[in-house]
mmCIF file of C-alpha atoms and ligand atoms in Angstrom:
data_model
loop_
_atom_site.group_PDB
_atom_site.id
_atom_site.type_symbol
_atom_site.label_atom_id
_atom_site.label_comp_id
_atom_site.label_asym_id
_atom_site.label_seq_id
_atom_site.Cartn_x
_atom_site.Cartn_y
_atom_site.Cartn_z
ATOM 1 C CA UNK A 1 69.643 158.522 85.200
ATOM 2 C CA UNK A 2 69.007 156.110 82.929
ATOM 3 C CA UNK A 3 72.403 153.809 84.181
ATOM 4 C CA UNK A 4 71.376 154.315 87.686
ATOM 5 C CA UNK A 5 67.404 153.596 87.436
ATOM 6 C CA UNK A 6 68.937 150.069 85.705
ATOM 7 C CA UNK A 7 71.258 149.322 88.715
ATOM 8 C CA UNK A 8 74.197 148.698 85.844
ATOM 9 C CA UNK A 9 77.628 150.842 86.129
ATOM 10 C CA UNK A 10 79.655 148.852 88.898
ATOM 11 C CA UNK A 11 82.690 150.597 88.421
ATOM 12 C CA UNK A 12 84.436 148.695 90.808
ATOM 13 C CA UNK A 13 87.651 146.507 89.680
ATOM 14 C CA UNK A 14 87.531 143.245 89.439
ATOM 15 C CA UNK A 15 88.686 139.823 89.284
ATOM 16 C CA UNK A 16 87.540 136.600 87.840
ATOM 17 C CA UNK A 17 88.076 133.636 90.032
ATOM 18 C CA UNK A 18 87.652 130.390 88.507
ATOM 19 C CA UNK A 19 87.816 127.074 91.516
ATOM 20 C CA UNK A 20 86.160 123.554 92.092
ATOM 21 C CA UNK A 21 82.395 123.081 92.400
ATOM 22 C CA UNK A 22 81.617 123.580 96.449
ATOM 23 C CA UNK A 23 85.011 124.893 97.234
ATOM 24 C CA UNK A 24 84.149 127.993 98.915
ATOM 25 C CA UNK A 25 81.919 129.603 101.292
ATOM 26 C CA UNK A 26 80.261 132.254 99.410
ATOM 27 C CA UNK A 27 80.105 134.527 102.369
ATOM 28 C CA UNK A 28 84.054 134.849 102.159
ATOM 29 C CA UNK A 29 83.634 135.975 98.698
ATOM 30 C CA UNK A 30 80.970 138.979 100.161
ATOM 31 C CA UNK A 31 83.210 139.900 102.949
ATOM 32 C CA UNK A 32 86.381 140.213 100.196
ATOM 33 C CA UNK A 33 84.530 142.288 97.760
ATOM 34 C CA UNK A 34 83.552 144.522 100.941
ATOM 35 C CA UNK A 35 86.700 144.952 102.254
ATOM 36 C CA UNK A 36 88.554 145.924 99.436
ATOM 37 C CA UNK A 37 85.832 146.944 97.277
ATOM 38 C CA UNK A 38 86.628 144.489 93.940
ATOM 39 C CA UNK A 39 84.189 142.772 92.461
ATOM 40 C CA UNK A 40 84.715 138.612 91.974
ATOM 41 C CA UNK A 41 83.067 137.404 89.233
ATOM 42 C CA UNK A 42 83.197 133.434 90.443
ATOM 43 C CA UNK A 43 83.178 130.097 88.375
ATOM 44 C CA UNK A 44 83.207 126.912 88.831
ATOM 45 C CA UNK A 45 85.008 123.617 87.079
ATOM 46 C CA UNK A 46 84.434 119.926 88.016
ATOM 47 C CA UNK A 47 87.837 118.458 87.009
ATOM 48 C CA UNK A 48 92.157 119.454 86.298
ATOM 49 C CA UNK A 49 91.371 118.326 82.775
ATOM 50 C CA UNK A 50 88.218 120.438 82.057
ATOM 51 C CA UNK A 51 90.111 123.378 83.480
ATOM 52 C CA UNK A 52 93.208 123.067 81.186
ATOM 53 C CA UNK A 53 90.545 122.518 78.354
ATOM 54 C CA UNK A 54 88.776 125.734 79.429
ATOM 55 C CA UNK A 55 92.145 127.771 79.873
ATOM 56 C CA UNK A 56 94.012 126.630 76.371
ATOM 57 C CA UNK A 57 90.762 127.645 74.464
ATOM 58 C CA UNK A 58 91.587 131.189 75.621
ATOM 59 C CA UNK A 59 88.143 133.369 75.271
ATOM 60 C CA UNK A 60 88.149 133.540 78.886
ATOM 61 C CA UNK A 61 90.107 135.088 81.159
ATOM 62 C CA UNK A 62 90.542 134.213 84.955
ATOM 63 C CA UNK A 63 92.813 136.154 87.852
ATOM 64 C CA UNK A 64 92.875 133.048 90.283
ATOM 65 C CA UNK A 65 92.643 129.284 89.758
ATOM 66 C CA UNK A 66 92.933 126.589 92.119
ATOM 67 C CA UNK A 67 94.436 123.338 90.324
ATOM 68 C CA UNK A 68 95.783 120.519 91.853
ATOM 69 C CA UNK A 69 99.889 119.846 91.915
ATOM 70 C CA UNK A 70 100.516 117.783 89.269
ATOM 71 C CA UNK A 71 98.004 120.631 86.790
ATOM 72 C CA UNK A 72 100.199 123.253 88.095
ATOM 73 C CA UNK A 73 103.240 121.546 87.412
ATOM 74 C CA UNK A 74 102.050 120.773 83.601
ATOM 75 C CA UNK A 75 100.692 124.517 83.330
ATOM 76 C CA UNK A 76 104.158 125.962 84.918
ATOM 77 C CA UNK A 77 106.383 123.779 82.555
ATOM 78 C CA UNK A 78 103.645 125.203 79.659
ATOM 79 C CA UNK A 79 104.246 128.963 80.778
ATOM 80 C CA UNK A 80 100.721 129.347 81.893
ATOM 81 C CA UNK A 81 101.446 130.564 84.918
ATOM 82 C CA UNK A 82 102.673 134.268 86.282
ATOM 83 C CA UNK A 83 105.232 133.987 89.046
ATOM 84 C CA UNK A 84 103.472 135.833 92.811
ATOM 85 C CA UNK A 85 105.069 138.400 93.851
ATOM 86 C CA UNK A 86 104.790 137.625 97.542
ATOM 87 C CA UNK A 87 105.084 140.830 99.226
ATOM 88 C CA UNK A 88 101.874 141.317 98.380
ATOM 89 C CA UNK A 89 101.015 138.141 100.338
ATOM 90 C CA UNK A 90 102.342 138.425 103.680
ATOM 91 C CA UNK A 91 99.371 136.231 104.893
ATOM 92 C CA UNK A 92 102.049 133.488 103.090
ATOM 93 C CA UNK A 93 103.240 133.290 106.950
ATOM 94 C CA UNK A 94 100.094 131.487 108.209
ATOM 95 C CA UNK A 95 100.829 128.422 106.196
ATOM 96 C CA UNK A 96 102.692 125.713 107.676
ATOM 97 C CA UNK A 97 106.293 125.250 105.972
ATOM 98 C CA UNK A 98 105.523 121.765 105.598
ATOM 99 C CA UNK A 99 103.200 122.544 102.204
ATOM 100 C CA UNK A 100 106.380 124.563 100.907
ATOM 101 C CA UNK A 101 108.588 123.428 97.821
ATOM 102 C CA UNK A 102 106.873 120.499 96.991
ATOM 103 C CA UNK A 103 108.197 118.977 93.705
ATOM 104 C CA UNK A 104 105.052 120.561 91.524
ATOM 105 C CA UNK A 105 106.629 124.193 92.379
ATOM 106 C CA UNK A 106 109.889 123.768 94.302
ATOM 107 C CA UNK A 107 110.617 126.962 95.348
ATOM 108 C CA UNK A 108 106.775 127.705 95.664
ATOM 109 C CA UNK A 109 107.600 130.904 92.920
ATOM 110 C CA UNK A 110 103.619 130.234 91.460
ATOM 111 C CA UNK A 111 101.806 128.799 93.975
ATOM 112 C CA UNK A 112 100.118 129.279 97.130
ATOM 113 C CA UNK A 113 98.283 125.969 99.023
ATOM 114 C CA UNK A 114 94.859 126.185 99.399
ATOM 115 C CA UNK A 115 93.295 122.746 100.591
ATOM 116 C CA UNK A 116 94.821 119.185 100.613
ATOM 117 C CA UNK A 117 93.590 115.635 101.269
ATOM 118 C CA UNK A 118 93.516 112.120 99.936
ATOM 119 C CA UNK A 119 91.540 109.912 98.146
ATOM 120 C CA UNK A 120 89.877 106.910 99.550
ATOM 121 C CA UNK A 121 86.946 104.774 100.094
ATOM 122 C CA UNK A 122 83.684 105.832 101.690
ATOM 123 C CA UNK A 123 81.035 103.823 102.801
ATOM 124 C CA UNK A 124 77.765 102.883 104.024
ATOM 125 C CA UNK A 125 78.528 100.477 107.232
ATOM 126 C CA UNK A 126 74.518 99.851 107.174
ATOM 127 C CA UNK A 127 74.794 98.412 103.396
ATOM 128 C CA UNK A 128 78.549 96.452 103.664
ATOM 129 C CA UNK A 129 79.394 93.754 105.770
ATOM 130 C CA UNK A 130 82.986 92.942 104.364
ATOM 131 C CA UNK A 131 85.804 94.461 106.216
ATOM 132 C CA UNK A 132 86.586 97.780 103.763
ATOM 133 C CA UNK A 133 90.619 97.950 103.782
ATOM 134 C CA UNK A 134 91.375 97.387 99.844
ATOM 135 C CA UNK A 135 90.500 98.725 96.678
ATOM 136 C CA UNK A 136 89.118 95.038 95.272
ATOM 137 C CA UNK A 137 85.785 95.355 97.222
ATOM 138 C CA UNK A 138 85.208 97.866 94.088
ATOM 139 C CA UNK A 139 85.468 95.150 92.137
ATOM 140 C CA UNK A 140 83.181 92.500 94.301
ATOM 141 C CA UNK A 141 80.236 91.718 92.218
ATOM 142 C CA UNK A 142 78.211 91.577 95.531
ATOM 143 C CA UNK A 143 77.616 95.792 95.359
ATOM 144 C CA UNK A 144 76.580 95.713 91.712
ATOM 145 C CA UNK A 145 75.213 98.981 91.459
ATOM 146 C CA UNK A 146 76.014 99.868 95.016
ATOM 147 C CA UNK A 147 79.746 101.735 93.669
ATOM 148 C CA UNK A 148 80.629 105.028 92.699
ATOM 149 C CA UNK A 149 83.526 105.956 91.326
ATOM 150 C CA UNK A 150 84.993 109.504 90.340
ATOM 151 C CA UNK A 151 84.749 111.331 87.476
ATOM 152 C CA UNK A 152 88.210 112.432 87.226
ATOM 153 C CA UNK A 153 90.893 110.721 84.734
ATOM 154 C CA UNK A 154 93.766 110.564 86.839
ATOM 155 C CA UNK A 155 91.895 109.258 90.274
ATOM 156 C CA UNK A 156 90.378 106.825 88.700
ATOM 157 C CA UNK A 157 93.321 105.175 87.112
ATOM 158 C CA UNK A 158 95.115 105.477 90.423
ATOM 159 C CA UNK A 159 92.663 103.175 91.870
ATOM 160 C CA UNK A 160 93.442 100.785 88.870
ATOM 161 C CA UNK A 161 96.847 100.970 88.934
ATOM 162 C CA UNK A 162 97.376 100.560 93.088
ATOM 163 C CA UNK A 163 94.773 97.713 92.459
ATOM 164 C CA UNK A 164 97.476 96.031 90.639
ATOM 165 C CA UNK A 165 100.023 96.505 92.303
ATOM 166 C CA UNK A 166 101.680 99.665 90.194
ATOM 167 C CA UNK A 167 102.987 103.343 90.904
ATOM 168 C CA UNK A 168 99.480 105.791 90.027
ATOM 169 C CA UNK A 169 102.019 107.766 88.186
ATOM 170 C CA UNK A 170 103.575 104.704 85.632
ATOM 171 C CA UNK A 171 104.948 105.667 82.232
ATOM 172 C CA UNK A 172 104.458 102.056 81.245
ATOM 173 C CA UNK A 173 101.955 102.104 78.317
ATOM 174 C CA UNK A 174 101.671 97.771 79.276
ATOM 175 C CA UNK A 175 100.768 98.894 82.764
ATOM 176 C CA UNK A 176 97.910 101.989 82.034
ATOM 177 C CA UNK A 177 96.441 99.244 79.408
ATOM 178 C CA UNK A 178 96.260 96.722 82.367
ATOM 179 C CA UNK A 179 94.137 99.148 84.565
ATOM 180 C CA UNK A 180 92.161 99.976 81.394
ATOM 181 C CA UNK A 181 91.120 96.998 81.026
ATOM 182 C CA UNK A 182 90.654 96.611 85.039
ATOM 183 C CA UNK A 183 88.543 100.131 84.535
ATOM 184 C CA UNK A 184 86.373 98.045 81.768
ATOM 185 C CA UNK A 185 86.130 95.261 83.743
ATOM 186 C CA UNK A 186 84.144 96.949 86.424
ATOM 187 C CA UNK A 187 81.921 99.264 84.455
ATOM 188 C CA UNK A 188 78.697 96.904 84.236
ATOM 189 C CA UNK A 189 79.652 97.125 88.578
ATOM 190 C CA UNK A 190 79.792 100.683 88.890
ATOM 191 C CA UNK A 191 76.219 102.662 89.360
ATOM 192 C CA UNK A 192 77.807 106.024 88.487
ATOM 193 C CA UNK A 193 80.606 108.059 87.594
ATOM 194 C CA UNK A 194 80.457 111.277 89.712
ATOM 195 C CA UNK A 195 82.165 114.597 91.307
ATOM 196 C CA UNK A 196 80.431 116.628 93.521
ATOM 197 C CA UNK A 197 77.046 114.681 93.322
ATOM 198 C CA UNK A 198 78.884 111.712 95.061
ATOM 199 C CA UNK A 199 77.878 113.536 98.348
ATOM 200 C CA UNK A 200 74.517 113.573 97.804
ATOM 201 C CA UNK A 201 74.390 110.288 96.603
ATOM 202 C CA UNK A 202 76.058 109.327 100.025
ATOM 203 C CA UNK A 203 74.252 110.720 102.476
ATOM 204 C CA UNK A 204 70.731 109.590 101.275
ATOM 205 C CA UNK A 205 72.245 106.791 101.431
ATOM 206 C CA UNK A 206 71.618 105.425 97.789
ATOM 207 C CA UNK A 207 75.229 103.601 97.002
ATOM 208 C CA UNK A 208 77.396 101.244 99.211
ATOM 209 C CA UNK A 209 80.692 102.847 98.375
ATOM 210 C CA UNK A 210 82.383 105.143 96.766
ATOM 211 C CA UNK A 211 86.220 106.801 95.926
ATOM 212 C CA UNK A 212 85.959 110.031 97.186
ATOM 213 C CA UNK A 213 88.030 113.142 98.003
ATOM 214 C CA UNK A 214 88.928 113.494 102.107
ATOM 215 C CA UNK A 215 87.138 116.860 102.529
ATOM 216 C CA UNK A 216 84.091 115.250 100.806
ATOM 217 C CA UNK A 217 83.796 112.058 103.069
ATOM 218 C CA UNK A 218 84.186 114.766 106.158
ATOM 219 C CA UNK A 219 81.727 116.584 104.874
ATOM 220 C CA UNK A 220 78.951 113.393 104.077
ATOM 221 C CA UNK A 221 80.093 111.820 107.539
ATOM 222 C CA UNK A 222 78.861 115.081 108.998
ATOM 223 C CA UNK A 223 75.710 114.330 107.487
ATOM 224 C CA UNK A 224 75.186 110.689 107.694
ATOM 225 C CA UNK A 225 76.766 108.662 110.677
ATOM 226 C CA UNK A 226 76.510 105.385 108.904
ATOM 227 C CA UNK A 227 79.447 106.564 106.597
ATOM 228 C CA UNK A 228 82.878 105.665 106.916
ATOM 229 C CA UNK A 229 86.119 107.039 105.262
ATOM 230 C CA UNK A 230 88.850 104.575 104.494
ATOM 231 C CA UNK A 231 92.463 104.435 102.894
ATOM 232 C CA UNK A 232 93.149 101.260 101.227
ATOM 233 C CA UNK A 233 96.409 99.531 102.068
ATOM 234 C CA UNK A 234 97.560 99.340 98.924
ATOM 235 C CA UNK A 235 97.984 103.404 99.785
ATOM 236 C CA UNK A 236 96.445 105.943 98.203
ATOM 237 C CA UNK A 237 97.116 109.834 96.397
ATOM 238 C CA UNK A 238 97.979 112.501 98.594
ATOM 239 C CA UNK A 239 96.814 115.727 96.768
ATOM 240 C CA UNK A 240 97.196 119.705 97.383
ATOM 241 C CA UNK A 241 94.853 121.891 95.098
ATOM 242 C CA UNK A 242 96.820 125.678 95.127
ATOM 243 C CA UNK A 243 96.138 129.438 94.282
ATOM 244 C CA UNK A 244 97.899 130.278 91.083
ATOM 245 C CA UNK A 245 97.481 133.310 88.546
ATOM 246 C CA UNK A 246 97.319 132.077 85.262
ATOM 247 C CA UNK A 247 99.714 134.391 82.770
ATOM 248 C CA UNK A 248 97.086 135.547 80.704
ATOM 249 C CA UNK A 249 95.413 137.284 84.143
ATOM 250 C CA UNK A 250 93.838 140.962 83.777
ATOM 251 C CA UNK A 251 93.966 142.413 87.514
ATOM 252 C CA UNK A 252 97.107 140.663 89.355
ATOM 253 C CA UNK A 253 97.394 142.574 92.060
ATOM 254 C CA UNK A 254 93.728 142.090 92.190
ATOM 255 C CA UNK A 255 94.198 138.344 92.359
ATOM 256 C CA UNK A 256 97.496 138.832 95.173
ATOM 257 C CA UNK A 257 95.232 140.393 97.302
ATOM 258 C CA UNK A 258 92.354 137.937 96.892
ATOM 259 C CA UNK A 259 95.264 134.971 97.710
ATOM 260 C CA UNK A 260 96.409 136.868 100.661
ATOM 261 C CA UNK A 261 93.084 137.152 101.569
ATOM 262 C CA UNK A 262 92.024 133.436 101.887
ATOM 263 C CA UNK A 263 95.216 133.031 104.069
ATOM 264 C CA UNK A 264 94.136 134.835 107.111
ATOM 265 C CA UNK A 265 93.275 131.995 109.495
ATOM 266 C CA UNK A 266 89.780 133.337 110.335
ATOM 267 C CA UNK A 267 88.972 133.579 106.595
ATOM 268 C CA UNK A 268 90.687 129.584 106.181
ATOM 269 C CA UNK A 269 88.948 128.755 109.130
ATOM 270 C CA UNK A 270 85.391 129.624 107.409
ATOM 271 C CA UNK A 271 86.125 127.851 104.175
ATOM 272 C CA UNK A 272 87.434 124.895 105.972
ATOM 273 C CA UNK A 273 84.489 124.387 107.949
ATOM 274 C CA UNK A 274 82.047 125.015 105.302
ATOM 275 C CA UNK A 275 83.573 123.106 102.396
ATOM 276 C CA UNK A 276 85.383 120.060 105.157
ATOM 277 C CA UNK A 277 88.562 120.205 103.151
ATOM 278 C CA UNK A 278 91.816 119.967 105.047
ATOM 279 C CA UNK A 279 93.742 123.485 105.370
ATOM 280 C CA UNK A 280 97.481 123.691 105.244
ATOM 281 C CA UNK A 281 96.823 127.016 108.121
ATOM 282 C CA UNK A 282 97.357 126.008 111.854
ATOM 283 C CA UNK A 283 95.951 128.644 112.635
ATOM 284 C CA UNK A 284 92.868 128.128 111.298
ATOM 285 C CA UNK A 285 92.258 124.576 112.642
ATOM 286 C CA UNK A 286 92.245 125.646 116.277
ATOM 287 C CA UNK A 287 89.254 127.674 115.624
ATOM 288 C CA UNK A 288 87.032 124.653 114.033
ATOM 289 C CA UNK A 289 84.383 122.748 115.682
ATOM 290 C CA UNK A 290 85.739 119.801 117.488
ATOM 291 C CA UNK A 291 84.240 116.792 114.894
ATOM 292 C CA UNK A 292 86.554 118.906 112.070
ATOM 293 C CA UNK A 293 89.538 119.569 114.219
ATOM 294 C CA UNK A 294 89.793 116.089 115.628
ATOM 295 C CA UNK A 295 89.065 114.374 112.304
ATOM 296 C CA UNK A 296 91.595 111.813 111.653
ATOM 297 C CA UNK A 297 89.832 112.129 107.922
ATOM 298 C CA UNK A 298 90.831 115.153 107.314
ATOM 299 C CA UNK A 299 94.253 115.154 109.260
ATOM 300 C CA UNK A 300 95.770 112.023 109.416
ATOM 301 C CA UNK A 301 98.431 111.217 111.277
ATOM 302 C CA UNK A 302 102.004 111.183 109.290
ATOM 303 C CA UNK A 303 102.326 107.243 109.770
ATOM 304 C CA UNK A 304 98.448 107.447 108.631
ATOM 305 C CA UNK A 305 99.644 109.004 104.869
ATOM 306 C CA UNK A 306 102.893 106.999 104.924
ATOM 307 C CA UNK A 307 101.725 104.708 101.959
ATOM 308 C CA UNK A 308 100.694 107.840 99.253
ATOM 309 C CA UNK A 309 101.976 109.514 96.355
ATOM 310 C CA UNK A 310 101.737 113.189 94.839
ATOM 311 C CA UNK A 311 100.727 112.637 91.106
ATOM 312 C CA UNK A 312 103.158 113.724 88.629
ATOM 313 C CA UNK A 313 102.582 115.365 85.143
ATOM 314 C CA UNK A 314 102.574 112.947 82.770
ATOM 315 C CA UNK A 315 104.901 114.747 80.565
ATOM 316 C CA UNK A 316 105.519 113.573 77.094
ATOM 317 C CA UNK A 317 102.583 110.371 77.554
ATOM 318 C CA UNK A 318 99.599 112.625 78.411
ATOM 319 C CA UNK A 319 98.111 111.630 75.480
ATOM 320 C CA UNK A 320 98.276 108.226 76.421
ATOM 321 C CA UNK A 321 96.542 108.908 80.036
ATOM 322 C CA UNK A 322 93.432 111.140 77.751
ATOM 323 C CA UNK A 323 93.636 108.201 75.536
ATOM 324 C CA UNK A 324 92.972 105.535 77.655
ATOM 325 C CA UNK A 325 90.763 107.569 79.966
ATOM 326 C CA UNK A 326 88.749 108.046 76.916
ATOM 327 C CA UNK A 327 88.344 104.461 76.291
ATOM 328 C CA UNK A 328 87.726 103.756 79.688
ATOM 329 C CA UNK A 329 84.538 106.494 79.617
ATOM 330 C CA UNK A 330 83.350 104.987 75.982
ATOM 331 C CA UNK A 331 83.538 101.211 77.526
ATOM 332 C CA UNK A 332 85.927 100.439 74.504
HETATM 333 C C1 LIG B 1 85.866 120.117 95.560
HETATM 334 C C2 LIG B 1 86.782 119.266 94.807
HETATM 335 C C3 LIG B 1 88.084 119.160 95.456
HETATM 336 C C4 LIG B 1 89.094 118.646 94.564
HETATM 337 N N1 LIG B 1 84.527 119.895 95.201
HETATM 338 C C5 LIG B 1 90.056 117.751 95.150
HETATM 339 N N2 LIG B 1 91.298 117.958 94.573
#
């Protein structure tokens, strides 16, 4: 009696599902624990990095994770990772081939795509009267204060690096100590470092302009019609953030089902239009409200994306990407 009158003793299974900040619509979450009766116990990370952090500590353990390609790639070569065992994913079908064997997982044995998207410039056409096309107006000392940039090591020195003319995934220690020093250079410029508080700083309308993630600037343009979303023509990172099952997981099958789950179109469809993110599931897009569907934002055309690159793990000079990205962050 006493178990019951306290409302503890779910038996259920569950799982422990560990994504991005505003990545989801909750109600998906509801319908999945209804429909096959497993709890999700759900978490949230702001960054790759702080996820790797979070997973190497051990303590924790999580069924699903969604990291982005060049993560999974580092976690796969680090035998983090459990390979899927896909016929317990036949939902796999609704995703267009195109987001197959990508370099990070080439024959797709770990990995299931989520959401993609780039990163670019938003901004406030009411606050900047320059034409926005490169990523020196984030350096223009006019919009002191006015520019945010992201939190997040290696999209920030991207912007650096394609500033200067350089590939966002150099090994050349000269060349991340250039964009370092570009980084530094801009700090006394830059109002705020943030994630997932860029949006709201956007839509009030409080900054100029600010590097953000595609599914965020479809999401704030939504919102506020005075915002526009922009890839520089120095190009720009084309990302995909995937479902993986980190090796350490509890309830696998558990976390297969869960996968399979957010692959059914009408389930993709709900996310997508909740959260603005781009989703690899045709499917799903016909079924989205017209602004989504028809946003060149969120799917640009091929010739659009010509001019990105997929980041690549760092390999052997990671420590030299934390490093600097530490020094950037401590104004050093
Ligand atoms: C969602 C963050 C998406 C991450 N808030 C982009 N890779």
């Amino acid at each position: 009696m006493g178990a019951i009158a306290a409302g503890c003793g779910d038996s259920r299974p569950s799982i422990n599902v560990y994504n991005w900040g505003d990545y989801i619509d909750k109600d998906v979450i509801k319908e999945f624990e209804e429909e096959y009766n497993i709890k999700v116990n759900y978490s949230m990370y702001a960054t790759n990095e702080d996820l790797y952090v979070k997973l190497k500590q051990g303590g924790s353990s999580y069924d699903v994770i969604i990291p982005s390609d060049y993560m999974i790639e580092r976690m796969i070569r680090e035998g983090m990772l459990s390979k899927l065992d896909t016929n317990n994913i036949p939902n796999l079908q609704n995703v267009d081939e195109k987001f197959f064997n990508l370099d990070f997982d080439p024959s797709n044995e770990y990995s299931v795509p989520y959401m993609w998207g780039t990163v670019g410039i938003i901004y406030n056409k009411t606050k900047v009267d320059d034409v926005v096309d490169s990523w020196d107006i984030l350096w223009n000392e006019k919009y002191k204060d006015q520019i945010i940039m992201l939190n997040s090591q290696r999209d920030t020195l991207a912007v650096a690096l394609l500033k200067l003319g350089y590939s966002m995934n150099t090994r050349d220690i000269n060349e991340l100590e250039e964009a370092k020093q570009e980084l530094i250079k801009q700090r006394p410029l830059v109002w705020a470092y943030q994630g997932d508080e860029v949006k709201d700083t956007m839509i009030g309308g409080e900054a100029a302009l600010a590097v953000v993630w595609s599914g965020d600037a479809v999401a704030m343009i939504r919102q506020n019609p005075d915002l526009a979303y922009v890839i520089p023509k120095e190009g720009t990172n084309l990302w995909f953030d995937s479902m993986v099952i980190p090796s350490t997981a509890k309830n696998k099958e558990g976390a297969e089902a869960f996968i399979n789950f957010m692959c059914r179109p009408d389930i993709a469809s709900k996310n997508t239009d909740y959260i603005g993110y781009s989703t690899p599931i045709p499917k799903a897009i016909e079924t989205l409200p017209d602004d989504i569907k028809n946003s060149k934002v969120a799917y640009p055309s091929d010739e659009e994306i010509k001019n990105t690159e997929i980041f690549k793990d760092p390999m052997d000079i990671i420590q030299e990407y934390d490093r600097i990205w530490t020094e950037v962050m401590s104004g050093q």
